[in-house]
Short mmCIF file of C-alpha atoms in Angstrom, two decimals:
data_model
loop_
_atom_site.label_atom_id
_atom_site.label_comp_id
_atom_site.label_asym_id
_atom_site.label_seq_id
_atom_site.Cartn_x
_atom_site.Cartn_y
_atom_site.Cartn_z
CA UNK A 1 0.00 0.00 0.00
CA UNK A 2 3.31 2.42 0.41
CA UNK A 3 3.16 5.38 -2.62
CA UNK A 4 6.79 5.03 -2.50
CA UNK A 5 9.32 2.43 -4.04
CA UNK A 6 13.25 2.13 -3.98
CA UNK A 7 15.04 2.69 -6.92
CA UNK A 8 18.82 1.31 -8.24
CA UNK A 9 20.34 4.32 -7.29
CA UNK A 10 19.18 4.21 -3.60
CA UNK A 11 16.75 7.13 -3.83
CA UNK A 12 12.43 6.90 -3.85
CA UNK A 13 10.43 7.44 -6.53
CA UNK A 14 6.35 7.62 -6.38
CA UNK A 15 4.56 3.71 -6.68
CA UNK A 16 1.68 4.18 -9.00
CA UNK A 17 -1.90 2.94 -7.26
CA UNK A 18 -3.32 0.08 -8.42
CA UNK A 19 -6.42 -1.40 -8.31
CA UNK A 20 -6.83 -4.92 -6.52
CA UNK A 21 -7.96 -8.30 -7.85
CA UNK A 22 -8.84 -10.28 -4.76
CA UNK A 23 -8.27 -10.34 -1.32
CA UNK A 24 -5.24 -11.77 -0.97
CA UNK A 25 -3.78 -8.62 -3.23
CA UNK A 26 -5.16 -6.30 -1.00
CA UNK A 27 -3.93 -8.46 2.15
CA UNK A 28 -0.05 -8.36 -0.13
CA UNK A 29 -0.15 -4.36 -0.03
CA UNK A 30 -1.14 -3.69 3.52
CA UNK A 31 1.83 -6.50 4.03
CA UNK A 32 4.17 -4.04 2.33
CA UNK A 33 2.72 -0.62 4.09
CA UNK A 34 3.51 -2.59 7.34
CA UNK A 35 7.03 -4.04 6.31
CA UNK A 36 8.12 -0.28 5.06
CA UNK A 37 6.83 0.92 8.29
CA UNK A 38 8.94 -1.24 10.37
CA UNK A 39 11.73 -0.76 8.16
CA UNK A 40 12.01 2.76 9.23
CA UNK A 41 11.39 2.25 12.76
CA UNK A 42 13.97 -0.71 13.71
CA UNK A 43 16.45 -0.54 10.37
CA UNK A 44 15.04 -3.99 9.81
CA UNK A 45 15.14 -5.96 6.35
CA UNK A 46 12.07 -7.24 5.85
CA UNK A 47 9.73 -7.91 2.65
CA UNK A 48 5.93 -8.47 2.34
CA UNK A 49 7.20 -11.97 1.47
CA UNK A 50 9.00 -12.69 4.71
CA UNK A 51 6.73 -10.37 6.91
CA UNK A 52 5.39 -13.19 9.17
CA UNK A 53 8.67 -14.95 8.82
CA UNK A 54 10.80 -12.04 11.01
CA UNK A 55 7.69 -11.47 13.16
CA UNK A 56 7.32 -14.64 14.40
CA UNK A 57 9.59 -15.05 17.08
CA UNK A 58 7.29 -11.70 18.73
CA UNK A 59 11.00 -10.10 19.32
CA UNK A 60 9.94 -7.30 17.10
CA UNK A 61 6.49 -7.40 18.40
CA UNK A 62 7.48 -6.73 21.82
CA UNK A 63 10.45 -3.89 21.09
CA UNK A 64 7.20 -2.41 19.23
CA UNK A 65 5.40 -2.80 22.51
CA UNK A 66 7.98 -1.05 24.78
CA UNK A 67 8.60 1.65 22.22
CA UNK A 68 4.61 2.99 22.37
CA UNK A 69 4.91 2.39 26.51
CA UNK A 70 7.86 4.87 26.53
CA UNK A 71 6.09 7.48 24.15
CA UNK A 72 3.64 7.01 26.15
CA UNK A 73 4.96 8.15 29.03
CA UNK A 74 6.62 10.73 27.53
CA UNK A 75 3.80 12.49 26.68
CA UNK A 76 2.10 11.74 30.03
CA UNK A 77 -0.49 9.15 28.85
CA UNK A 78 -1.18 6.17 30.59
CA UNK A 79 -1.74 2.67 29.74
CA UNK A 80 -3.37 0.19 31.30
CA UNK A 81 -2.69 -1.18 34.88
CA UNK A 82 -1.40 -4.15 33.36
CA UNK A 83 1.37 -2.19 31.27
CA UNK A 84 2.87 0.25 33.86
CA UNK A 85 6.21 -1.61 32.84
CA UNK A 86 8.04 -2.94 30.32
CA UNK A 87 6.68 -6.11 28.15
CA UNK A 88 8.75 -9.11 28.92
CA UNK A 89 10.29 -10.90 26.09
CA UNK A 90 13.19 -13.22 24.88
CA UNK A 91 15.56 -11.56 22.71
CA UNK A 92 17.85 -14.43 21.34
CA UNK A 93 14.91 -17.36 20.40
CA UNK A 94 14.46 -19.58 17.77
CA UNK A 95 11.32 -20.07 15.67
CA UNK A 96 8.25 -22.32 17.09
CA UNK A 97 10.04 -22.76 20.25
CA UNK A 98 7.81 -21.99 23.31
CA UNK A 99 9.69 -18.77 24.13
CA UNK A 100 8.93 -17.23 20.61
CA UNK A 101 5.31 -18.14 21.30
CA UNK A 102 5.31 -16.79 24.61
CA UNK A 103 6.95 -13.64 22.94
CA UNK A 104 4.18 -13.28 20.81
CA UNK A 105 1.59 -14.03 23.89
CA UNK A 106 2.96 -11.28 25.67
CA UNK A 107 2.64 -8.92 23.26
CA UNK A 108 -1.26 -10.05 22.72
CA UNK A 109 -1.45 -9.42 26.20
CA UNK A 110 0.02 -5.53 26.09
CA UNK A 111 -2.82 -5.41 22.94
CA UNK A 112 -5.64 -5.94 25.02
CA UNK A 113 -5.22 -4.73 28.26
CA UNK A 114 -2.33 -2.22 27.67
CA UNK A 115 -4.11 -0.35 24.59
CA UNK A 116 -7.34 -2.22 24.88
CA UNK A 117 -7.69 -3.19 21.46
CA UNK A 118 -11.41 -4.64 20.86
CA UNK A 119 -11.25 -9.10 20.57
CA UNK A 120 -12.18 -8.30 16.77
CA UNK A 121 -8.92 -7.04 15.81
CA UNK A 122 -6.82 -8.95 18.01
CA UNK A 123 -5.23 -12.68 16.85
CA UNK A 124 -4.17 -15.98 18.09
CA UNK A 125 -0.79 -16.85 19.00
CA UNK A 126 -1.09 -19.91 16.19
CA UNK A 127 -2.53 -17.06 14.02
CA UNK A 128 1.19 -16.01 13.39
CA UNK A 129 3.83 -18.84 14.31
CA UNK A 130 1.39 -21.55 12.46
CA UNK A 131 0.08 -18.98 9.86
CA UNK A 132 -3.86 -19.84 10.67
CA UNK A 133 -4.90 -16.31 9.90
CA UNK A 134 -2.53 -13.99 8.86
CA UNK A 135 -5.69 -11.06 7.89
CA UNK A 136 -5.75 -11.10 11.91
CA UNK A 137 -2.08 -10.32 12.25
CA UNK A 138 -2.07 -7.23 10.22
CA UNK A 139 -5.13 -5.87 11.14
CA UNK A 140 -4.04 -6.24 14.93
CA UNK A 141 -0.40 -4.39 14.05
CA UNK A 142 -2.80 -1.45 11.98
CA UNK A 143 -4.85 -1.10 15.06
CA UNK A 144 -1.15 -0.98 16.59
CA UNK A 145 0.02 1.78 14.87
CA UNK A 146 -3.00 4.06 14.98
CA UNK A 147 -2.94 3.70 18.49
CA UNK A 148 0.55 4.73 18.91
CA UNK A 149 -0.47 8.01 16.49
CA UNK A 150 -1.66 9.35 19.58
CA UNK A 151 1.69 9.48 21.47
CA UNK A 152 3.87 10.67 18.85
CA UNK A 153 4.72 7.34 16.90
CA UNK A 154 5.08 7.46 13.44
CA UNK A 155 2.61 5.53 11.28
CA UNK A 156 2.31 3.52 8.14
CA UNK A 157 1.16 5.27 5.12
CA UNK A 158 -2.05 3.58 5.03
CA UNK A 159 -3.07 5.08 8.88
CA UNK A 160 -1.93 8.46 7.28
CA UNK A 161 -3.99 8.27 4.42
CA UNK A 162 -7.02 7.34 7.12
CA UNK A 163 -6.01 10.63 8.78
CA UNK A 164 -6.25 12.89 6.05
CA UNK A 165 -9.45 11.34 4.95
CA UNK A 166 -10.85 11.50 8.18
CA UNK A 167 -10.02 15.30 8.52
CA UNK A 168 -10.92 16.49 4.95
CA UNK A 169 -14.57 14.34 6.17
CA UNK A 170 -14.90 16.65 9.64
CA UNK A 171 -13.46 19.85 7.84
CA UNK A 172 -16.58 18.95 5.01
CA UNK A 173 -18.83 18.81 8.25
CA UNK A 174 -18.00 21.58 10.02
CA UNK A 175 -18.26 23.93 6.84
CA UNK A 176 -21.87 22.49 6.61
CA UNK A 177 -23.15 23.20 10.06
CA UNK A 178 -21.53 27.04 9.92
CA UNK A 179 -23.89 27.13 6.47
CA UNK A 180 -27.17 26.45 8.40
CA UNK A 181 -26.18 28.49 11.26
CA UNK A 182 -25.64 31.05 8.72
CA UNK A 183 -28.92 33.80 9.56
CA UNK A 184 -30.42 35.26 6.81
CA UNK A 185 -29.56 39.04 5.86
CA UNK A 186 -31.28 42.09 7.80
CA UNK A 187 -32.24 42.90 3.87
CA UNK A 188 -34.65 39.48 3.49
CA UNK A 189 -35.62 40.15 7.20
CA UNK A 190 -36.42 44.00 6.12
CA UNK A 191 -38.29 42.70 2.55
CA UNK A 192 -39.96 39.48 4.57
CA UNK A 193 -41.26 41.88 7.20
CA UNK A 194 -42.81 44.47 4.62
CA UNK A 195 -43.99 41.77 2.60
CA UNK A 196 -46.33 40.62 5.86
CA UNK A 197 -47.34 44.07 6.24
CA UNK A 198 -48.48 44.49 2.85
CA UNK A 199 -50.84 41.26 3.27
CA UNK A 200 -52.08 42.59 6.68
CA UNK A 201 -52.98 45.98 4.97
CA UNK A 202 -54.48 43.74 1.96
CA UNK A 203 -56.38 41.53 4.51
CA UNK A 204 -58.02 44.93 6.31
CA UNK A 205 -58.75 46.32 2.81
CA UNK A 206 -61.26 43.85 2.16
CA UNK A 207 -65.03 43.42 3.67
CA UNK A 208 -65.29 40.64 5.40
CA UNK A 209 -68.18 38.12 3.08
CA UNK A 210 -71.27 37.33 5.38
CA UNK A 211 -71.55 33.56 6.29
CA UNK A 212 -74.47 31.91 4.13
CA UNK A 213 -77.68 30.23 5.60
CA UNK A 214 -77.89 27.16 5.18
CA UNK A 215 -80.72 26.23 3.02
CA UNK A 216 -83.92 23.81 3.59
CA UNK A 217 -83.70 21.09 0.97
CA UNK A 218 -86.19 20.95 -2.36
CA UNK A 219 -88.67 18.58 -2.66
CA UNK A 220 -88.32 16.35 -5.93
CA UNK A 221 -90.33 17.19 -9.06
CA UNK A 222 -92.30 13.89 -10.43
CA UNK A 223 -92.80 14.99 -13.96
CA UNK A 224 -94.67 11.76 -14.23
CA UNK A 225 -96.57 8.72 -13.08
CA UNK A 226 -95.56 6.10 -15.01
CA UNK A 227 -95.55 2.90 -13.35
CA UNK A 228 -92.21 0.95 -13.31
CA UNK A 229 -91.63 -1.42 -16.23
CA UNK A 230 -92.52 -4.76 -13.84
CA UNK A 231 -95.60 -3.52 -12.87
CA UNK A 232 -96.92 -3.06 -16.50
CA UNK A 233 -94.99 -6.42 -17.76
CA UNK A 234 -97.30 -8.17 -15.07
CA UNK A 235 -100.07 -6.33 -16.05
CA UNK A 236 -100.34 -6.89 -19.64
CA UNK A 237 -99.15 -11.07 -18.91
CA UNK A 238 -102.56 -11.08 -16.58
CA UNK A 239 -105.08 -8.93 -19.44
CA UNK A 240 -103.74 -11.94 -21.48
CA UNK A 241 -104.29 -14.40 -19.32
CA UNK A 242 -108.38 -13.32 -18.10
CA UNK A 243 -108.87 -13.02 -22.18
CA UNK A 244 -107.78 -16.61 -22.65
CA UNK A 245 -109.71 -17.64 -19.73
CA UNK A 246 -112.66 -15.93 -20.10
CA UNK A 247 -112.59 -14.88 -23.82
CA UNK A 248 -113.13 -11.57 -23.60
CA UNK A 249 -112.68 -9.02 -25.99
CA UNK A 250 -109.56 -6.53 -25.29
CA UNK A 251 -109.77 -3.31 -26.80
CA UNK A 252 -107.07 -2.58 -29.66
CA UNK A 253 -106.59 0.81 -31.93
CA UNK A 254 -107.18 1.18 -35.24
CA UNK A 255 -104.91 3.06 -37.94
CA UNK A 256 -106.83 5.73 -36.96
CA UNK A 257 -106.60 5.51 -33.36
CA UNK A 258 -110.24 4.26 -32.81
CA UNK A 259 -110.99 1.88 -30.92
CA UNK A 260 -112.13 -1.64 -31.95
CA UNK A 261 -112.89 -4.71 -30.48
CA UNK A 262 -111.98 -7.87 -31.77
CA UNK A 263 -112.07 -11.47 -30.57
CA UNK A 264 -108.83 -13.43 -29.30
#
């Protein structure tokens, strides 16, 4: 993740940013942000591909440790009760042995109760001599090297480029809340105030309109008496049925609208 790269002639020119692939890429970068970083601090030589090999043995873990305790106190911070002194370590151990992993158990120790690093971004002591989860390493030494930011410590350039975001983000914010507690101008107070004026002069102008009586509902005009087509249906189906019965004559019109009776 470092922006910068060594050239032949022993000098530092800009690495271009690229764009990554797949976790383990991404997992590769931070690697080399963290193996630059270390590089400066301790004049070690260490790669992204032997990172976990020279951190193993928690030698460099727990100079790392010591080194925030004394900035620490420099700058009259204090850690937890736990890491008032020194972390305890083996200098001169060899790899997998049970002094490098109780090196690197120390060190988890000065993690959680010393800078009180959450569970999440801690890791296992098998995490890093047996390489079960080498995601947890880094994360834990990131979490590291923020927290030593705030004694003085140098940091990797991937906690510097948090930084900057992070204070370009609360800069944004700030500028925002000054905006709304911006008040208006005494000019829109001035033209808002005349403006109410002018409606309260508008709303005196005018009469004030009488309420309207409510009004008695009209009856309903029959405009005529026809009965409903089923009465009329039944009524012509019994006129037809007495004439059958009874053989009656029913009246019936003419062309000339007279009247005639005929037989059925």
């Amino acid at each position: 993740m470092a922006v910068f790269e060594e050239e032949d002639n022993g000098g530092r020119r800009p690495r271009p940013f690229r764009p990554f692939r797949s976790h383990e890429e991404y997992l590769y970068a931070m690697k080399e942000d963290l193996a630059e970083w270390l590089q400066n601090l301790y004049d070690l030589s260490v790669t992204a591909d032997d990172f976990m090999d020279k951190l193993e043995t928690g030698v460099v873990l727990c100079r790392h440790a010591n080194r925030v305790i004394a900035s620490a106190k420099r700058r009259g911070r204090t850690l937890g009760d736990e890491c008032r002194s020194e972390v305890v370590f083996r200098p001169e151990v060899q790899p997998g042995t049970f002094h490098a992993r109780d090196n690197v158990h120390n060190f988890i120790a000065f993690c959680r109760k010393g800078l009180r690093i959450k569970e999440c971004l801690l890791f296992e002591t098998d995490d890093l001599v047996m390489r079960k989860n080498e995601k947890n390493v880094v994360l834990c030494l990131l979490e590291v090297a923020r927290r030593g930011t705030k004694f003085g410590m140098p940091a990797p350039l991937l906690v510097q480029m948090e930084r900057e975001i992070d204070a370009e983000i609360a800069a944004h914010r700030d500028d925002s809340i000054e905006e709304n507690r911006t008040p208006p101008s005494s000019l829109s107070l001035r033209g808002d105030s005349d403006e109410g004026h002018e409606a309260d002069d508008d709303s005196e102008s005018e009469p004030l309109a009488t309420p309207r009586q409510p009004q008695a509902p009209q009856q309903q005009i029959v405009t005529n008496d026809l009965r409903s087509l089923h009465e009329r249906v039944s009524r012509l189906f019994f006129l037809l049925s007495l004439a059958l019965t009874s053989h009656v004559f029913l009246p019936q019109r003419s062309p000339d609208n007279s009247t005639l009776s005929k037989p059925l």
